[in-house]
Each structure stands twice: as C-alpha cells, then as structure tokens.
PDB file of C-alpha atoms in Angstrom:
ATOM      1  CA  GLY A1161      71.569 -97.682-140.077  1.00 54.00           C
ATOM      2  CA  ALA A1162      71.016 -94.362-141.765  1.00 79.00           C
ATOM      3  CA  GLY A1163      74.084 -92.587-140.438  1.00 93.00           C
ATOM      4  CA  VAL A1164      77.660 -93.134-139.361  1.00 97.00           C
ATOM      5  CA  SER A1165      77.718 -95.248-136.241  1.00 97.00           C
ATOM      6  CA  GLN A1166      80.526 -95.195-133.685  1.00 98.00           C
ATOM      7  CA  SER A1167      81.095 -97.385-130.666  1.00 97.00           C
ATOM      8  CA  PRO A1168      81.555 -97.180-127.833  1.00 98.00           C
ATOM      9  CA  ARG A1169      80.043 -93.730-127.328  1.00 97.00           C
ATOM     10  CA  TYR A1170      81.899 -93.375-124.061  1.00 98.00           C
ATOM     11  CA  LYS A1171      84.993 -95.191-122.902  1.00 97.00           C
ATOM     12  CA  VAL A1172      86.781 -94.771-119.591  1.00 98.00           C
ATOM     13  CA  THR A1173      90.031 -96.632-119.263  1.00 97.00           C
ATOM     14  CA  LYS A1174      93.091 -96.702-117.087  1.00 97.00           C
ATOM     15  CA  ARG A1175      96.431 -95.424-118.270  1.00 97.00           C
ATOM     16  CA  GLY A1176      98.388 -98.145-120.009  1.00 97.00           C
ATOM     17  CA  GLN A1177      95.376-100.059-121.330  1.00 98.00           C
ATOM     18  CA  ASP A1178      94.671-100.532-125.033  1.00 98.00           C
ATOM     19  CA  VAL A1179      91.408 -99.260-126.533  1.00 98.00           C
ATOM     20  CA  ALA A1180      89.696 -99.950-129.837  1.00 98.00           C
ATOM     21  CA  LEU A1181      87.195 -97.505-131.302  1.00 98.00           C
ATOM     22  CA  ARG A1182      84.887 -98.713-134.019  1.00 98.00           C
ATOM     23  CA  CYS A1183      83.317 -96.834-136.922  1.00 98.00           C
ATOM     24  CA  ASP A1184      80.570 -98.191-139.143  1.00 97.00           C
ATOM     25  CA  PRO A1185      80.213 -95.791-142.106  1.00 96.00           C
ATOM     26  CA  ILE A1186      77.198 -95.170-144.265  1.00 95.00           C
ATOM     27  CA  SER A1187      76.785 -98.114-146.605  1.00 93.00           C
ATOM     28  CA  GLY A1188      78.590 -97.632-149.883  1.00 89.00           C
ATOM     29  CA  HIS A1189      80.672 -94.682-148.794  1.00 91.00           C
ATOM     30  CA  VAL A1190      84.107 -94.714-150.380  1.00 88.00           C
ATOM     31  CA  SER A1191      86.098 -92.581-147.966  1.00 90.00           C
ATOM     32  CA  LEU A1192      86.424 -92.873-144.199  1.00 93.00           C
ATOM     33  CA  TYR A1193      88.149 -90.345-141.970  1.00 94.00           C
ATOM     34  CA  TRP A1194      89.239 -90.309-138.340  1.00 97.00           C
ATOM     35  CA  TYR A1195      89.496 -87.030-136.444  1.00 96.00           C
ATOM     36  CA  ARG A1196      90.179 -86.061-132.855  1.00 96.00           C
ATOM     37  CA  GLN A1197      88.293 -83.078-131.509  1.00 93.00           C
ATOM     38  CA  ALA A1198      89.070 -81.275-128.282  1.00 89.00           C
ATOM     39  CA  LEU A1199      86.322 -79.211-126.678  1.00 84.00           C
ATOM     40  CA  GLY A1200      85.949 -75.916-128.530  1.00 81.00           C
ATOM     41  CA  GLN A1201      88.482 -76.850-131.200  1.00 88.00           C
ATOM     42  CA  GLY A1202      88.312 -77.908-134.807  1.00 91.00           C
ATOM     43  CA  PRO A1203      88.529 -81.573-135.803  1.00 93.00           C
ATOM     44  CA  GLU A1204      92.191 -82.590-135.900  1.00 94.00           C
ATOM     45  CA  PHE A1205      92.988 -84.904-138.807  1.00 93.00           C
ATOM     46  CA  LEU A1206      94.331 -88.330-137.856  1.00 96.00           C
ATOM     47  CA  THR A1207      94.041 -90.588-140.899  1.00 95.00           C
ATOM     48  CA  TYR A1208      91.801 -91.511-143.798  1.00 92.00           C
ATOM     49  CA  PHE A1209      90.974 -94.378-146.133  1.00 92.00           C
ATOM     50  CA  ASN A1210      89.669 -94.671-149.653  1.00 88.00           C
ATOM     51  CA  TYR A1211      88.080 -98.110-149.801  1.00 91.00           C
ATOM     52  CA  GLU A1212      90.435-100.350-147.784  1.00 94.00           C
ATOM     53  CA  ALA A1213      93.581 -98.389-148.587  1.00 92.00           C
ATOM     54  CA  GLN A1214      94.955 -96.075-145.938  1.00 94.00           C
ATOM     55  CA  GLN A1215      95.785 -92.979-147.962  1.00 89.00           C
ATOM     56  CA  ASP A1216      97.333 -90.781-145.320  1.00 90.00           C
ATOM     57  CA  LYS A1217      98.236 -91.414-141.692  1.00 93.00           C
ATOM     58  CA  SER A1218     100.317 -88.326-141.149  1.00 93.00           C
ATOM     59  CA  GLY A1219      97.992 -87.061-138.418  1.00 94.00           C
ATOM     60  CA  LEU A1220      98.424 -90.031-136.104  1.00 97.00           C
ATOM     61  CA  PRO A1221     100.258 -88.570-133.086  1.00 95.00           C
ATOM     62  CA  ASN A1222     102.705 -91.468-132.584  1.00 96.00           C
ATOM     63  CA  ASP A1223     103.110 -95.196-133.153  1.00 96.00           C
ATOM     64  CA  ARG A1224     100.678 -96.069-130.350  1.00 98.00           C
ATOM     65  CA  PHE A1225      97.891 -95.063-132.740  1.00 98.00           C
ATOM     66  CA  SER A1226      96.867 -97.241-135.663  1.00 98.00           C
ATOM     67  CA  ALA A1227      93.821 -97.680-137.854  1.00 98.00           C
ATOM     68  CA  GLU A1228      92.537-100.245-140.277  1.00 97.00           C
ATOM     69  CA  ARG A1229      89.649-100.752-142.670  1.00 97.00           C
ATOM     70  CA  PRO A1230      90.306-104.292-143.947  1.00 95.00           C
ATOM     71  CA  GLU A1231      87.202-104.762-146.102  1.00 93.00           C
ATOM     72  CA  GLY A1232      86.605-101.187-147.105  1.00 91.00           C
ATOM     73  CA  SER A1233      83.690-100.726-144.720  1.00 94.00           C
ATOM     74  CA  ILE A1234      84.021-100.844-140.917  1.00 97.00           C
ATOM     75  CA  SER A1235      87.124 -99.216-139.469  1.00 98.00           C
ATOM     76  CA  THR A1236      88.875 -99.556-136.143  1.00 98.00           C
ATOM     77  CA  LEU A1237      91.115 -96.970-134.504  1.00 98.00           C
ATOM     78  CA  THR A1238      93.366 -98.582-131.913  1.00 98.00           C
ATOM     79  CA  ILE A1239      95.298 -96.768-129.221  1.00 98.00           C
ATOM     80  CA  GLN A1240      97.865 -98.829-127.383  1.00 98.00           C
ATOM     81  CA  ARG A1241      99.204 -98.097-123.900  1.00 98.00           C
ATOM     82  CA  THR A1242      96.837 -95.165-123.451  1.00 98.00           C
ATOM     83  CA  GLU A1243      98.010 -91.987-121.772  1.00 97.00           C
ATOM     84  CA  GLN A1244      96.004 -89.214-120.132  1.00 96.00           C
ATOM     85  CA  ARG A1245      96.769 -86.869-123.035  1.00 95.00           C
ATOM     86  CA  ASP A1246      94.857 -89.261-125.326  1.00 96.00           C
ATOM     87  CA  SER A1247      91.594 -88.210-123.651  1.00 96.00           C
ATOM     88  CA  ALA A1248      89.408 -86.578-126.311  1.00 96.00           C
ATOM     89  CA  MET A1249      86.404 -86.998-128.573  1.00 96.00           C
ATOM     90  CA  TYR A1250      87.293 -89.242-131.517  1.00 98.00           C
ATOM     91  CA  ARG A1251      85.090 -88.663-134.538  1.00 97.00           C
ATOM     92  CA  CYS A1252      84.705 -90.787-137.611  1.00 97.00           C
ATOM     93  CA  ALA A1253      83.296 -89.455-140.868  1.00 95.00           C
ATOM     94  CA  SER A1254      82.519 -91.026-144.210  1.00 93.00           C
ATOM     95  CA  SER A1255      81.868 -89.623-147.647  1.00 90.00           C
ATOM     96  CA  PRO A1256      80.458 -91.038-150.851  1.00 86.00           C
ATOM     97  CA  ARG A1257      82.097 -91.109-154.233  1.00 74.00           C
ATOM     98  CA  LEU A1258      82.908 -87.520-155.082  1.00 68.00           C
ATOM     99  CA  LYS A1259      81.096 -85.493-157.719  1.00 65.00           C
ATOM    100  CA  ASN A1260      83.496 -83.190-159.537  1.00 59.00           C
ATOM    101  CA  GLY A1261      85.902 -83.291-156.636  1.00 58.00           C
ATOM    102  CA  ALA A1262      83.448 -82.263-153.964  1.00 63.00           C
ATOM    103  CA  GLY A1263      81.930 -84.464-151.285  1.00 77.00           C
ATOM    104  CA  GLU A1264      80.221 -84.009-147.964  1.00 86.00           C
ATOM    105  CA  LEU A1265      81.632 -85.654-144.876  1.00 90.00           C
ATOM    106  CA  PHE A1266      79.000 -87.286-142.702  1.00 93.00           C
ATOM    107  CA  PHE A1267      80.191 -87.372-139.121  1.00 95.00           C
ATOM    108  CA  GLY A1268      79.359 -89.891-136.454  1.00 96.00           C
ATOM    109  CA  GLU A1269      78.344 -88.975-132.905  1.00 95.00           C
ATOM    110  CA  GLY A1270      81.885 -89.628-131.742  1.00 96.00           C
ATOM    111  CA  SER A1271      83.547 -91.764-129.096  1.00 98.00           C
ATOM    112  CA  ARG A1272      84.530 -89.860-125.983  1.00 97.00           C
ATOM    113  CA  LEU A1273      87.643 -91.391-124.480  1.00 97.00           C
ATOM    114  CA  THR A1274      88.722 -90.656-120.926  1.00 97.00           C
ATOM    115  CA  VAL A1275      92.028 -92.024-119.691  1.00 97.00           C
ATOM    116  CA  LEU A1276      92.425 -92.001-115.938  1.00 96.00           C
TER     117      LEU A1276
ATOM    118  CA  GLY B 123     102.476 -79.388-143.644  1.00 64.00           C
ATOM    119  CA  GLU B 124      99.014 -78.244-144.560  1.00 81.00           C
ATOM    120  CA  ASN B 125      97.457 -75.641-142.307  1.00 91.00           C
ATOM    121  CA  VAL B 126      94.172 -73.735-142.171  1.00 96.00           C
ATOM    122  CA  GLU B 127      93.904 -70.576-140.078  1.00 96.00           C
ATOM    123  CA  GLN B 128      90.485 -69.250-139.123  1.00 97.00           C
ATOM    124  CA  HIS B 129      89.467 -65.856-137.707  1.00 97.00           C
ATOM    125  CA  PRO B 130      87.899 -64.634-135.531  1.00 97.00           C
ATOM    126  CA  SER B 131      87.662 -67.294-132.839  1.00 96.00           C
ATOM    127  CA  THR B 132      84.509 -65.696-131.437  1.00 97.00           C
ATOM    128  CA  LEU B 133      81.989 -63.404-133.083  1.00 97.00           C
ATOM    129  CA  SER B 134      78.948 -61.750-131.552  1.00 98.00           C
ATOM    130  CA  VAL B 135      76.351 -59.967-133.692  1.00 97.00           C
ATOM    131  CA  GLN B 136      72.864 -58.577-133.298  1.00 97.00           C
ATOM    132  CA  GLU B 137      70.015 -60.423-134.959  1.00 97.00           C
ATOM    133  CA  GLY B 138      69.629 -59.179-138.518  1.00 97.00           C
ATOM    134  CA  ASP B 139      73.266 -58.127-138.886  1.00 97.00           C
ATOM    135  CA  SER B 140      75.771 -59.849-141.156  1.00 97.00           C
ATOM    136  CA  ALA B 141      78.586 -62.104-140.001  1.00 98.00           C
ATOM    137  CA  VAL B 142      81.854 -62.787-141.816  1.00 98.00           C
ATOM    138  CA  ILE B 143      84.359 -65.525-140.992  1.00 98.00           C
ATOM    139  CA  LYS B 144      87.702 -65.721-142.776  1.00 98.00           C
ATOM    140  CA  CYS B 145      90.138 -68.559-143.415  1.00 98.00           C
ATOM    141  CA  THR B 146      93.547 -68.847-145.015  1.00 97.00           C
ATOM    142  CA  TYR B 147      95.189 -72.043-146.212  1.00 96.00           C
ATOM    143  CA  SER B 148      98.794 -72.967-146.798  1.00 94.00           C
ATOM    144  CA  ASP B 149      98.613 -75.745-149.410  1.00 90.00           C
ATOM    145  CA  SER B 150      98.424 -74.079-152.817  1.00 90.00           C
ATOM    146  CA  ALA B 151      97.190 -77.363-154.301  1.00 87.00           C
ATOM    147  CA  SER B 152      93.992 -77.226-152.243  1.00 90.00           C
ATOM    148  CA  ASN B 153      90.958 -77.207-154.492  1.00 88.00           C
ATOM    149  CA  TYR B 154      87.951 -77.902-152.303  1.00 89.00           C
ATOM    150  CA  PHE B 155      86.741 -75.694-149.442  1.00 93.00           C
ATOM    151  CA  PRO B 156      83.746 -76.720-147.309  1.00 94.00           C
ATOM    152  CA  TRP B 157      82.200 -75.041-144.288  1.00 97.00           C
ATOM    153  CA  TYR B 158      80.699 -76.996-141.407  1.00 96.00           C
ATOM    154  CA  LYS B 159      78.365 -75.888-138.628  1.00 97.00           C
ATOM    155  CA  GLN B 160      78.453 -77.563-135.234  1.00 95.00           C
ATOM    156  CA  GLU B 161      75.745 -76.884-132.704  1.00 94.00           C
ATOM    157  CA  LEU B 162      76.447 -77.499-129.046  1.00 91.00           C
ATOM    158  CA  GLY B 163      76.805 -81.187-128.303  1.00 89.00           C
ATOM    159  CA  LYS B 164      76.157 -82.234-131.891  1.00 92.00           C
ATOM    160  CA  ARG B 165      78.207 -83.423-134.836  1.00 93.00           C
ATOM    161  CA  PRO B 166      79.565 -81.070-137.513  1.00 93.00           C
ATOM    162  CA  GLN B 167      77.341 -80.738-140.578  1.00 95.00           C
ATOM    163  CA  LEU B 168      78.131 -79.326-144.004  1.00 94.00           C
ATOM    164  CA  ILE B 169      76.408 -76.025-144.796  1.00 96.00           C
ATOM    165  CA  ILE B 170      78.114 -74.924-148.016  1.00 95.00           C
ATOM    166  CA  ASP B 171      81.193 -75.737-150.074  1.00 92.00           C
ATOM    167  CA  ILE B 172      83.098 -74.309-153.006  1.00 91.00           C
ATOM    168  CA  ARG B 173      85.564 -75.696-155.520  1.00 86.00           C
ATOM    169  CA  SER B 174      88.617 -73.885-156.758  1.00 83.00           C
ATOM    170  CA  ASN B 175      87.201 -73.209-160.203  1.00 81.00           C
ATOM    171  CA  VAL B 176      84.499 -70.978-158.690  1.00 81.00           C
ATOM    172  CA  GLY B 177      84.993 -67.586-157.046  1.00 89.00           C
ATOM    173  CA  GLU B 178      81.728 -67.307-155.214  1.00 94.00           C
ATOM    174  CA  LYS B 179      78.770 -69.454-154.283  1.00 94.00           C
ATOM    175  CA  LYS B 180      75.535 -68.493-152.583  1.00 95.00           C
ATOM    176  CA  ASP B 181      72.770 -70.460-150.911  1.00 94.00           C
ATOM    177  CA  GLN B 182      69.981 -68.289-149.492  1.00 95.00           C
ATOM    178  CA  ARG B 183      71.498 -66.314-146.580  1.00 97.00           C
ATOM    179  CA  ILE B 184      74.890 -68.006-146.808  1.00 98.00           C
ATOM    180  CA  ALA B 185      77.662 -67.245-149.278  1.00 97.00           C
ATOM    181  CA  VAL B 186      81.276 -68.267-149.631  1.00 97.00           C
ATOM    182  CA  THR B 187      83.981 -66.420-151.562  1.00 96.00           C
ATOM    183  CA  LEU B 188      87.376 -67.745-152.623  1.00 95.00           C
ATOM    184  CA  ASN B 189      90.552 -65.867-153.527  1.00 94.00           C
ATOM    185  CA  LYS B 190      93.004 -68.468-154.826  1.00 92.00           C
ATOM    186  CA  THR B 191      95.798 -65.972-155.369  1.00 92.00           C
ATOM    187  CA  ALA B 192      95.729 -64.878-151.757  1.00 94.00           C
ATOM    188  CA  LYS B 193      94.820 -68.377-150.541  1.00 94.00           C
ATOM    189  CA  HIS B 194      91.907 -67.275-148.482  1.00 95.00           C
ATOM    190  CA  PHE B 195      88.172 -67.881-148.404  1.00 97.00           C
ATOM    191  CA  SER B 196      85.325 -66.432-146.390  1.00 98.00           C
ATOM    192  CA  LEU B 197      81.857 -67.317-145.141  1.00 98.00           C
ATOM    193  CA  HIS B 198      79.207 -64.612-145.205  1.00 98.00           C
ATOM    194  CA  ILE B 199      75.915 -64.953-143.333  1.00 98.00           C
ATOM    195  CA  THR B 200      73.345 -62.228-143.918  1.00 97.00           C
ATOM    196  CA  GLU B 201      70.243 -61.420-141.870  1.00 97.00           C
ATOM    197  CA  THR B 202      71.509 -63.510-138.984  1.00 97.00           C
ATOM    198  CA  GLN B 203      69.039 -65.307-136.749  1.00 97.00           C
ATOM    199  CA  PRO B 204      69.434 -66.750-133.229  1.00 96.00           C
ATOM    200  CA  GLU B 205      69.414 -70.273-134.699  1.00 96.00           C
ATOM    201  CA  ASP B 206      72.596 -69.380-136.596  1.00 97.00           C
ATOM    202  CA  SER B 207      74.410 -69.445-133.231  1.00 97.00           C
ATOM    203  CA  ALA B 208      76.934 -72.288-133.389  1.00 97.00           C
ATOM    204  CA  VAL B 209      80.588 -73.023-134.040  1.00 96.00           C
ATOM    205  CA  TYR B 210      81.577 -72.772-137.698  1.00 97.00           C
ATOM    206  CA  PHE B 211      84.578 -74.577-139.184  1.00 97.00           C
ATOM    207  CA  CYS B 212      86.250 -73.982-142.509  1.00 97.00           C
ATOM    208  CA  ALA B 213      88.287 -76.718-144.173  1.00 95.00           C
ATOM    209  CA  ALA B 214      90.501 -77.293-147.185  1.00 93.00           C
ATOM    210  CA  SER B 215      91.606 -80.299-149.162  1.00 88.00           C
ATOM    211  CA  ARG B 216      93.106 -81.293-152.470  1.00 81.00           C
ATOM    212  CA  ARG B 217      91.461 -83.802-154.705  1.00 68.00           C
ATOM    213  CA  LEU B 218      93.959 -86.555-155.439  1.00 59.00           C
ATOM    214  CA  ILE B 219      91.816 -88.841-157.517  1.00 59.00           C
ATOM    215  CA  TYR B 220      88.738 -87.684-159.417  1.00 60.00           C
ATOM    216  CA  ASN B 221      86.103 -89.449-157.402  1.00 62.00           C
ATOM    217  CA  GLN B 222      87.895 -90.166-154.149  1.00 66.00           C
ATOM    218  CA  GLY B 223      88.423 -88.017-151.096  1.00 69.00           C
ATOM    219  CA  GLY B 224      91.554 -86.168-150.113  1.00 77.00           C
ATOM    220  CA  LYS B 225      92.990 -85.140-146.770  1.00 82.00           C
ATOM    221  CA  LEU B 226      90.591 -82.569-145.274  1.00 87.00           C
ATOM    222  CA  ILE B 227      92.127 -80.103-142.823  1.00 92.00           C
ATOM    223  CA  PHE B 228      89.890 -78.015-140.565  1.00 94.00           C
ATOM    224  CA  GLY B 229      90.352 -74.574-139.108  1.00 96.00           C
ATOM    225  CA  GLN B 230      90.146 -73.942-135.388  1.00 95.00           C
ATOM    226  CA  GLY B 231      86.536 -72.777-135.465  1.00 96.00           C
ATOM    227  CA  THR B 232      84.548 -69.590-134.899  1.00 97.00           C
ATOM    228  CA  GLU B 233      81.925 -69.445-132.188  1.00 97.00           C
ATOM    229  CA  LEU B 234      79.127 -67.276-133.550  1.00 98.00           C
ATOM    230  CA  SER B 235      76.611 -65.803-131.136  1.00 97.00           C
ATOM    231  CA  VAL B 236      73.534 -64.047-132.529  1.00 97.00           C
ATOM    232  CA  LYS B 237      71.805 -61.914-129.931  1.00 95.00           C
ATOM    233  CA  PRO B 238      68.059 -61.359-130.319  1.00 91.00           C
TER     234      PRO B 238
END
C-alpha cells in the first residue's frame, strides 16, 4: 500500500483480555513509532524502532505493554490484561532514512481501542 | 524526562489575521523541531520543520522560528484562511544517529479556529 496501514481500525474488548495491534509501515522506512493519542491531546510517545532494534521504550506505561518489530518491517503492539484506562487511539508512524537529521513521520489511521 | 509545552491550547482569529503558536522544550540536546497539522478525524501531517542549525524557516504563509538559547520555537501563520482551522502540534527530538530517527516528543496541541 501507499501509506502506513494499521489493523484493526477498531477493537472492542473486555477488561482482562489481551489485544494485539498491528502496524505495516511504508515499504523501506527505517524508523517506526508507536503513539497513544487521547481525544484533543497530542500524541503520547510509547516506543520506537530503528530497523528491528527497539531504541526506546520509556513511554510504555507499564509491563503489560510490549512491542516488537522482528524483521524490521511490520510491528505489533501488545497489551496484556487490558484495563479500561487503556482505551485510546493507538497510532503508528514510520519515517524514511533521515536527510541531515530531519525526517517526516507518516502516520497511520490509528487503531481505536475500547476496553469495556 | 523530555517535555514539550505548547501554548495556547485554543486560538481563535479572524480570516486574514496572523496566528502564532509557541512551544518550549526541556531537552537541550534536541535538534529537530517539526510541526504537524491534524484536521478533525484525520491523521497528523507534517507542515514544516526546522533543524537546530537554522534560526528561521519559511514556506509561503507558514514560518517557524527557533531560539536555542531560550529553548523555544514558534509557528507563525499569516493571512489565515478558514481551511487553516485544525489542531497544530509542535514536537522536538534529538538525532542520535545521522540517518536514523530519534525519540519525537509532541506538545499538547493548539486548536486553531479561523472565522470567516
């Protein structure tokens, strides 16, 4: 596809269930980011990868959250034992190799998670 | 940790007036500062960016200025039009490796309303 693809677009789950959110970045993009965005708020950093290496996971709220990008392309964000406070829009973004330290992030449409 | 503060949270202007949005950052090692525009129900999209070796950058009606000493940067929109109405986010990151992305932290957003 031409853009960043995320699935599922909408996910409703019951408290305590595990969920996996998938991100398929633009082909060839080096960096992949996960953000969480509440309505009317800025994207909140969760984690990011350069190629398959997770560079920073300091934004993951707790150990129920994890992410991987095993082959340097598709990434999965997993939330275990979901809680109502996990309900949010989860956005993935990818960026190409930087030019002189600058690079645009291309965002996906997001996965809206609702935990009942 | 890194933090980006953005002001104001809402801004209303008359069509044709100028709009200014300001951000401050805490990480003195930050060297890349993009601005994203997010229309209602859509994904954020890059509108302009600036690197730390430049004090000002302009692209038609949009300009960004950077004051590294004070650790703040601003977005200026001149001759505003109704289609400029959206939420604008500033962000800051440091480049860790020449051609690979760094942790990008967003501000809380400014909802700009341009009244015809």
